[in-house]
Amino acid sequence: MKKIFAVLLLIVCVTALGGCSLKKEYDLAGKEQVEAFRNEAKGWRSGRYLLTNLDTGETDQAFSFMYNGDGTQSYLYEVVDGGNYYAEYSDGALLYVVDGGNSAVIKEGGEGYVKYSEDEPHPYSMGELLFYANLFVKSSAEVPVEVGTSYVYYYNTDKINETLGTSLTEFYTSYVFDGEGGFLYFEQHSTNAEGSYAYRIEVVDADALTEIENPVVNN
């Protein structure tokens, strides 16, 4: 799967450390609310994550998922990069891939084949697109915003780089909730020697998505 840099960092973190939400010696701003929301996201049976590039204002990535009656998981990951459309779709049995004008169907045992289920769900369907690694947070802040409250987490890039072999120079995230405590959106900002990237993630159709279209069949 093609992964944005921040998501790749997350997956490496989760794989290497078995999850980065470890105890800190001090409480972070919004810790209970953020962790409660993340626990809720882990239990969703379906949903759609929309990723908007804050530099361009374009929603150029999306991840949708739902569980099927047999316990398998369908998902669709889409990204538009430089005018090229890339997508991965699984119906729980077959994997379909679209890359520009090319498409392929991959059966179990084929190169690149993946399958997810209730027992082994796709990590993105567990809320892992919304980065949170309190082990690496150096400071945090509760910031009032027009729509509610933003909890900002500033990460220790030296510690991340040393642990994961990355080259970050700046890395911070924010979880934004409305006045009633409902989650609105997540933002992440990262900078390294090659440049900076910022995006916003919104969640729609949580526990309400009933169908995911196959981009191969429908193109």
PDB file of N, CA, C and O in Angstrom, residues 1-15 51 61 77 122-124 128-131 171 186 188 190 197 199 201:
ATOM      1  N   MET A   1       0.835  -1.193   0.000  1.00  0.00           N
ATOM      2  CA  MET A   1       0.000   0.000   0.000  1.00  0.00           C
ATOM      3  C   MET A   1       0.870   1.243   0.000  1.00  0.00           C
ATOM      4  O   MET A   1       1.872   1.329   0.687  1.00  0.00           O
ATOM      5  N   LYS A   2       0.484   2.231  -0.782  1.00  0.00           N
ATOM      6  CA  LYS A   2       1.153   3.516  -0.737  1.00  0.00           C
ATOM      7  C   LYS A   2       0.762   4.205   0.555  1.00  0.00           C
ATOM      8  O   LYS A   2      -0.410   4.286   0.900  1.00  0.00           O
ATOM      9  N   LYS A   3       1.721   4.733   1.297  1.00  0.00           N
ATOM     10  CA  LYS A   3       1.430   5.348   2.588  1.00  0.00           C
ATOM     11  C   LYS A   3       2.025   6.738   2.636  1.00  0.00           C
ATOM     12  O   LYS A   3       3.147   6.960   2.213  1.00  0.00           O
ATOM     13  N   ILE A   4       1.288   7.688   3.186  1.00  0.00           N
ATOM     14  CA  ILE A   4       1.857   8.995   3.449  1.00  0.00           C
ATOM     15  C   ILE A   4       2.882   8.841   4.557  1.00  0.00           C
ATOM     16  O   ILE A   4       2.832   7.901   5.342  1.00  0.00           O
ATOM     17  N   PHE A   5       3.837   9.767   4.604  1.00  0.00           N
ATOM     18  CA  PHE A   5       4.955   9.638   5.536  1.00  0.00           C
ATOM     19  C   PHE A   5       4.499   9.468   6.976  1.00  0.00           C
ATOM     20  O   PHE A   5       4.993   8.609   7.701  1.00  0.00           O
ATOM     21  N   ALA A   6       3.548  10.278   7.406  1.00  0.00           N
ATOM     22  CA  ALA A   6       3.121  10.226   8.809  1.00  0.00           C
ATOM     23  C   ALA A   6       2.491   8.892   9.145  1.00  0.00           C
ATOM     24  O   ALA A   6       2.670   8.364  10.240  1.00  0.00           O
ATOM     25  N   VAL A   7       1.729   8.330   8.225  1.00  0.00           N
ATOM     26  CA  VAL A   7       1.103   7.042   8.465  1.00  0.00           C
ATOM     27  C   VAL A   7       2.156   5.951   8.532  1.00  0.00           C
ATOM     28  O   VAL A   7       2.084   5.050   9.361  1.00  0.00           O
ATOM     29  N   LEU A   8       3.153   6.019   7.662  1.00  0.00           N
ATOM     30  CA  LEU A   8       4.238   5.050   7.705  1.00  0.00           C
ATOM     31  C   LEU A   8       4.938   5.104   9.050  1.00  0.00           C
ATOM     32  O   LEU A   8       5.249   4.074   9.650  1.00  0.00           O
ATOM     33  N   LEU A   9       5.169   6.313   9.559  1.00  0.00           N
ATOM     34  CA  LEU A   9       5.792   6.466  10.869  1.00  0.00           C
ATOM     35  C   LEU A   9       4.949   5.789  11.928  1.00  0.00           C
ATOM     36  O   LEU A   9       5.459   5.100  12.812  1.00  0.00           O
ATOM     37  N   LEU A  10       3.663   5.959  11.843  1.00  0.00           N
ATOM     38  CA  LEU A  10       2.765   5.367  12.825  1.00  0.00           C
ATOM     39  C   LEU A  10       2.856   3.851  12.803  1.00  0.00           C
ATOM     40  O   LEU A  10       2.969   3.209  13.844  1.00  0.00           O
ATOM     41  N   ILE A  11       2.772   3.259  11.612  1.00  0.00           N
ATOM     42  CA  ILE A  11       2.770   1.806  11.512  1.00  0.00           C
ATOM     43  C   ILE A  11       4.080   1.237  12.038  1.00  0.00           C
ATOM     44  O   ILE A  11       4.101   0.226  12.727  1.00  0.00           O
ATOM     45  N   VAL A  12       5.196   1.889  11.716  1.00  0.00           N
ATOM     46  CA  VAL A  12       6.484   1.453  12.238  1.00  0.00           C
ATOM     47  C   VAL A  12       6.485   1.515  13.756  1.00  0.00           C
ATOM     48  O   VAL A  12       6.972   0.614  14.445  1.00  0.00           O
ATOM     49  N   CYS A  13       5.919   2.588  14.295  1.00  0.00           N
ATOM     50  CA  CYS A  13       5.876   2.783  15.740  1.00  0.00           C
ATOM     51  C   CYS A  13       5.074   1.670  16.404  1.00  0.00           C
ATOM     52  O   CYS A  13       5.509   1.070  17.384  1.00  0.00           O
ATOM     53  N   VAL A  14       3.900   1.399  15.870  1.00  0.00           N
ATOM     54  CA  VAL A  14       3.042   0.373  16.456  1.00  0.00           C
ATOM     55  C   VAL A  14       3.705  -0.990  16.354  1.00  0.00           C
ATOM     56  O   VAL A  14       3.672  -1.790  17.291  1.00  0.00           O
ATOM     57  N   THR A  15       4.337  -1.281  15.216  1.00  0.00           N
ATOM     58  CA  THR A  15       4.972  -2.572  15.023  1.00  0.00           C
ATOM     59  C   THR A  15       6.186  -2.745  15.918  1.00  0.00           C
ATOM     60  O   THR A  15       6.386  -3.791  16.534  1.00  0.00           O
ATOM     61  N   LEU A  51      -8.875  12.411   4.302  1.00  0.00           N
ATOM     62  CA  LEU A  51      -7.630  13.121   4.562  1.00  0.00           C
ATOM     63  C   LEU A  51      -7.486  14.287   3.603  1.00  0.00           C
ATOM     64  O   LEU A  51      -7.460  14.110   2.381  1.00  0.00           O
ATOM     65  N   GLN A  61      -6.896  11.772  -0.068  1.00  0.00           N
ATOM     66  CA  GLN A  61      -6.838  10.395   0.392  1.00  0.00           C
ATOM     67  C   GLN A  61      -8.105  10.054   1.164  1.00  0.00           C
ATOM     68  O   GLN A  61      -8.708  10.930   1.801  1.00  0.00           O
ATOM     69  N   TYR A  77      -8.929   1.900   0.083  1.00  0.00           N
ATOM     70  CA  TYR A  77      -7.969   2.975   0.301  1.00  0.00           C
ATOM     71  C   TYR A  77      -7.759   3.674  -1.030  1.00  0.00           C
ATOM     72  O   TYR A  77      -7.448   3.024  -2.043  1.00  0.00           O
ATOM     73  N   HIS A 122      -7.777  -4.357   9.717  1.00  0.00           N
ATOM     74  CA  HIS A 122      -6.855  -3.391   9.127  1.00  0.00           C
ATOM     75  C   HIS A 122      -6.536  -2.340  10.185  1.00  0.00           C
ATOM     76  O   HIS A 122      -7.442  -1.812  10.840  1.00  0.00           O
ATOM     77  N   PRO A 123      -5.260  -2.005  10.399  1.00  0.00           N
ATOM     78  CA  PRO A 123      -4.926  -1.027  11.448  1.00  0.00           C
ATOM     79  C   PRO A 123      -5.596   0.327  11.244  1.00  0.00           C
ATOM     80  O   PRO A 123      -5.942   0.996  12.225  1.00  0.00           O
ATOM     81  N   TYR A 124      -5.789   0.756   9.996  1.00  0.00           N
ATOM     82  CA  TYR A 124      -6.441   2.038   9.759  1.00  0.00           C
ATOM     83  C   TYR A 124      -7.888   2.028  10.257  1.00  0.00           C
ATOM     84  O   TYR A 124      -8.428   3.059  10.633  1.00  0.00           O
ATOM     85  N   GLU A 128      -5.946   4.079  13.818  1.00  0.00           N
ATOM     86  CA  GLU A 128      -4.509   4.337  13.853  1.00  0.00           C
ATOM     87  C   GLU A 128      -4.057   5.403  12.860  1.00  0.00           C
ATOM     88  O   GLU A 128      -2.891   5.797  12.861  1.00  0.00           O
ATOM     89  N   LEU A 129      -4.971   5.882  12.019  1.00  0.00           N
ATOM     90  CA  LEU A 129      -4.629   7.032  11.180  1.00  0.00           C
ATOM     91  C   LEU A 129      -4.509   8.301  12.022  1.00  0.00           C
ATOM     92  O   LEU A 129      -3.856   9.256  11.622  1.00  0.00           O
ATOM     93  N   LEU A 130      -5.140   8.283  13.184  1.00  0.00           N
ATOM     94  CA  LEU A 130      -5.117   9.440  14.082  1.00  0.00           C
ATOM     95  C   LEU A 130      -3.965   9.245  15.055  1.00  0.00           C
ATOM     96  O   LEU A 130      -4.114   8.658  16.124  1.00  0.00           O
ATOM     97  N   PHE A 131      -2.806   9.740  14.690  1.00  0.00           N
ATOM     98  CA  PHE A 131      -1.567   9.448  15.418  1.00  0.00           C
ATOM     99  C   PHE A 131      -1.646   9.878  16.879  1.00  0.00           C
ATOM    100  O   PHE A 131      -2.060  10.997  17.192  1.00  0.00           O
ATOM    101  N   PHE A 171       7.218  17.870  14.638  1.00  0.00           N
ATOM    102  CA  PHE A 171       6.105  16.938  14.537  1.00  0.00           C
ATOM    103  C   PHE A 171       5.101  17.252  15.642  1.00  0.00           C
ATOM    104  O   PHE A 171       5.434  17.184  16.834  1.00  0.00           O
ATOM    105  N   PHE A 186      -8.977  15.838  13.246  1.00  0.00           N
ATOM    106  CA  PHE A 186      -7.601  15.638  13.700  1.00  0.00           C
ATOM    107  C   PHE A 186      -6.675  16.307  12.698  1.00  0.00           C
ATOM    108  O   PHE A 186      -6.946  16.286  11.492  1.00  0.00           O
ATOM    109  N   GLN A 188      -2.357  16.871  11.655  1.00  0.00           N
ATOM    110  CA  GLN A 188      -0.968  16.469  11.887  1.00  0.00           C
ATOM    111  C   GLN A 188      -0.039  17.294  11.010  1.00  0.00           C
ATOM    112  O   GLN A 188      -0.306  17.505   9.827  1.00  0.00           O
ATOM    113  N   SER A 190       4.120  17.668  10.048  1.00  0.00           N
ATOM    114  CA  SER A 190       5.448  17.066  10.156  1.00  0.00           C
ATOM    115  C   SER A 190       6.405  17.762   9.200  1.00  0.00           C
ATOM    116  O   SER A 190       6.021  18.196   8.111  1.00  0.00           O
ATOM    117  N   TYR A 197       4.671  18.691   5.647  1.00  0.00           N
ATOM    118  CA  TYR A 197       3.383  18.177   5.186  1.00  0.00           C
ATOM    119  C   TYR A 197       2.382  18.299   6.319  1.00  0.00           C
ATOM    120  O   TYR A 197       2.686  17.960   7.467  1.00  0.00           O
ATOM    121  N   TYR A 199      -1.911  17.753   7.233  1.00  0.00           N
ATOM    122  CA  TYR A 199      -3.192  17.286   6.743  1.00  0.00           C
ATOM    123  C   TYR A 199      -4.216  17.247   7.874  1.00  0.00           C
ATOM    124  O   TYR A 199      -3.880  17.254   9.063  1.00  0.00           O
ATOM    125  N   ILE A 201      -7.784  15.124   9.165  1.00  0.00           N
ATOM    126  CA  ILE A 201      -8.584  13.919   9.001  1.00  0.00           C
ATOM    127  C   ILE A 201      -9.952  14.142   9.636  1.00  0.00           C
ATOM    128  O   ILE A 201     -10.050  14.533  10.802  1.00  0.00           O
TER     129      ILE A 201
END
